[in-house]
PDB file of C-alpha atoms in Angstrom:
ATOM      1  CA  MET Z  36      88.631 -24.457 -53.789  1.00  0.00           C
ATOM      2  CA  LYS Z  37      91.379 -22.616 -55.648  1.00  0.00           C
ATOM      3  CA  ARG Z  38      93.686 -20.311 -53.736  1.00  0.00           C
ATOM      4  CA  PRO Z  39      95.524 -17.341 -55.258  1.00  0.00           C
ATOM      5  CA  GLY Z  40      98.720 -18.568 -56.867  1.00  0.00           C
ATOM      6  CA  ASP Z  41      97.393 -22.081 -57.595  1.00  0.00           C
ATOM      7  CA  ALA Z  42      98.079 -23.215 -61.153  1.00  0.00           C
ATOM      8  CA  PHE Z  43      95.117 -24.130 -63.312  1.00  0.00           C
ATOM      9  CA  SER Z  44      94.659 -25.014 -66.937  1.00  0.00           C
ATOM     10  CA  LEU Z  45      92.398 -23.409 -69.481  1.00  0.00           C
ATOM     11  CA  PRO Z  46      89.512 -25.509 -70.834  1.00  0.00           C
ATOM     12  CA  PRO Z  47      90.097 -25.914 -74.593  1.00  0.00           C
ATOM     13  CA  GLU Z  48      86.547 -24.976 -75.603  1.00  0.00           C
ATOM     14  CA  ILE Z  49      86.893 -21.527 -74.017  1.00  0.00           C
ATOM     15  CA  ALA Z  50      90.130 -20.280 -75.600  1.00  0.00           C
ATOM     16  CA  LYS Z  51      90.446 -19.069 -79.190  1.00  0.00           C
ATOM     17  CA  ASN Z  52      93.531 -18.228 -81.223  1.00  0.00           C
ATOM     18  CA  VAL Z  53      94.641 -14.600 -81.103  1.00  0.00           C
ATOM     19  CA  ASP Z  54      94.495 -12.824 -84.465  1.00  0.00           C
ATOM     20  CA  PRO Z  55      98.046 -12.737 -85.954  1.00  0.00           C
ATOM     21  CA  ARG Z  56      97.978  -8.925 -86.217  1.00  0.00           C
ATOM     22  CA  ARG Z  57      97.155  -8.642 -82.502  1.00  0.00           C
ATOM     23  CA  ARG Z  58      99.653 -11.364 -81.560  1.00  0.00           C
ATOM     24  CA  ARG Z  59     102.500  -9.262 -82.999  1.00  0.00           C
ATOM     25  CA  GLU Z  60     101.607  -6.519 -80.495  1.00  0.00           C
ATOM     26  CA  LEU Z  61     101.945  -8.876 -77.503  1.00  0.00           C
ATOM     27  CA  PRO Z  62     105.313  -9.890 -76.015  1.00  0.00           C
ATOM     28  CA  HIS Z  63     106.748 -13.237 -77.151  1.00  0.00           C
ATOM     29  CA  TYR Z  64     107.890 -15.836 -74.613  1.00  0.00           C
ATOM     30  CA  GLU Z  65     109.501 -19.084 -75.791  1.00  0.00           C
ATOM     31  CA  GLY Z  66     107.348 -22.066 -74.813  1.00  0.00           C
ATOM     32  CA  TYR Z  67     104.184 -19.987 -74.308  1.00  0.00           C
ATOM     33  CA  GLU Z  68     101.375 -18.793 -76.538  1.00  0.00           C
ATOM     34  CA  TRP Z  69      98.686 -16.152 -76.274  1.00  0.00           C
ATOM     35  CA  ARG Z  70      95.043 -17.225 -76.434  1.00  0.00           C
ATOM     36  CA  ARG Z  71      91.888 -15.148 -76.546  1.00  0.00           C
ATOM     37  CA  VAL Z  72      89.136 -15.515 -73.958  1.00  0.00           C
ATOM     38  CA  GLY Z  73      86.530 -12.863 -74.696  1.00  0.00           C
ATOM     39  CA  ALA Z  74      88.403  -9.538 -74.681  1.00  0.00           C
ATOM     40  CA  ASP Z  75      91.254 -10.942 -72.540  1.00  0.00           C
ATOM     41  CA  ALA Z  76      94.662 -12.204 -73.680  1.00  0.00           C
ATOM     42  CA  VAL Z  77      95.787 -15.259 -71.731  1.00  0.00           C
ATOM     43  CA  LEU Z  78      99.415 -16.461 -71.723  1.00  0.00           C
ATOM     44  CA  VAL Z  79      99.460 -20.270 -71.655  1.00  0.00           C
ATOM     45  CA  ASP Z  80     102.330 -22.757 -71.311  1.00  0.00           C
ATOM     46  CA  ILE Z  81     102.145 -24.832 -74.509  1.00  0.00           C
ATOM     47  CA  THR Z  82     103.375 -28.046 -72.865  1.00  0.00           C
ATOM     48  CA  ASN Z  83     100.672 -28.310 -70.191  1.00  0.00           C
ATOM     49  CA  ASP Z  84      98.121 -25.515 -70.887  1.00  0.00           C
ATOM     50  CA  ILE Z  85      98.717 -23.854 -67.508  1.00  0.00           C
ATOM     51  CA  ILE Z  86      97.829 -20.158 -67.417  1.00  0.00           C
ATOM     52  CA  HIS Z  87     100.689 -17.855 -66.456  1.00  0.00           C
ATOM     53  CA  ALA Z  88      99.288 -14.383 -67.149  1.00  0.00           C
ATOM     54  CA  VAL Z  89      96.093 -12.584 -68.118  1.00  0.00           C
ATOM     55  CA  ILE Z  90      95.793  -9.146 -69.692  1.00  0.00           C
ATOM     56  CA  HIS Z  91      92.211  -7.985 -69.224  1.00  0.00           C
ATOM     57  CA  ASP Z  92      90.257  -6.141 -71.960  1.00  0.00           C
ATOM     58  CA  ILE Z  93      93.165  -5.805 -74.389  1.00  0.00           C
ATOM     59  CA  LEU Z  94      91.562  -7.566 -77.374  1.00  0.00           C
ATOM     60  CA  ARG Z  95      88.492  -5.437 -77.980  1.00  0.00           C
TER      61      ARG Z  95
END
């Protein structure tokens, strides 16, 4: 069972690319990329796909 603070990776079939126009509105962090999961923006480490942040309901 996962505990709060445990790292986990995002299954590739769930995440979609964020539209480039929307991506410009999100902060940029070197070594990370934003992915779309439903209406949520998820910040993922590009080297290991570990989730570092989630912004809920921002991509409606």
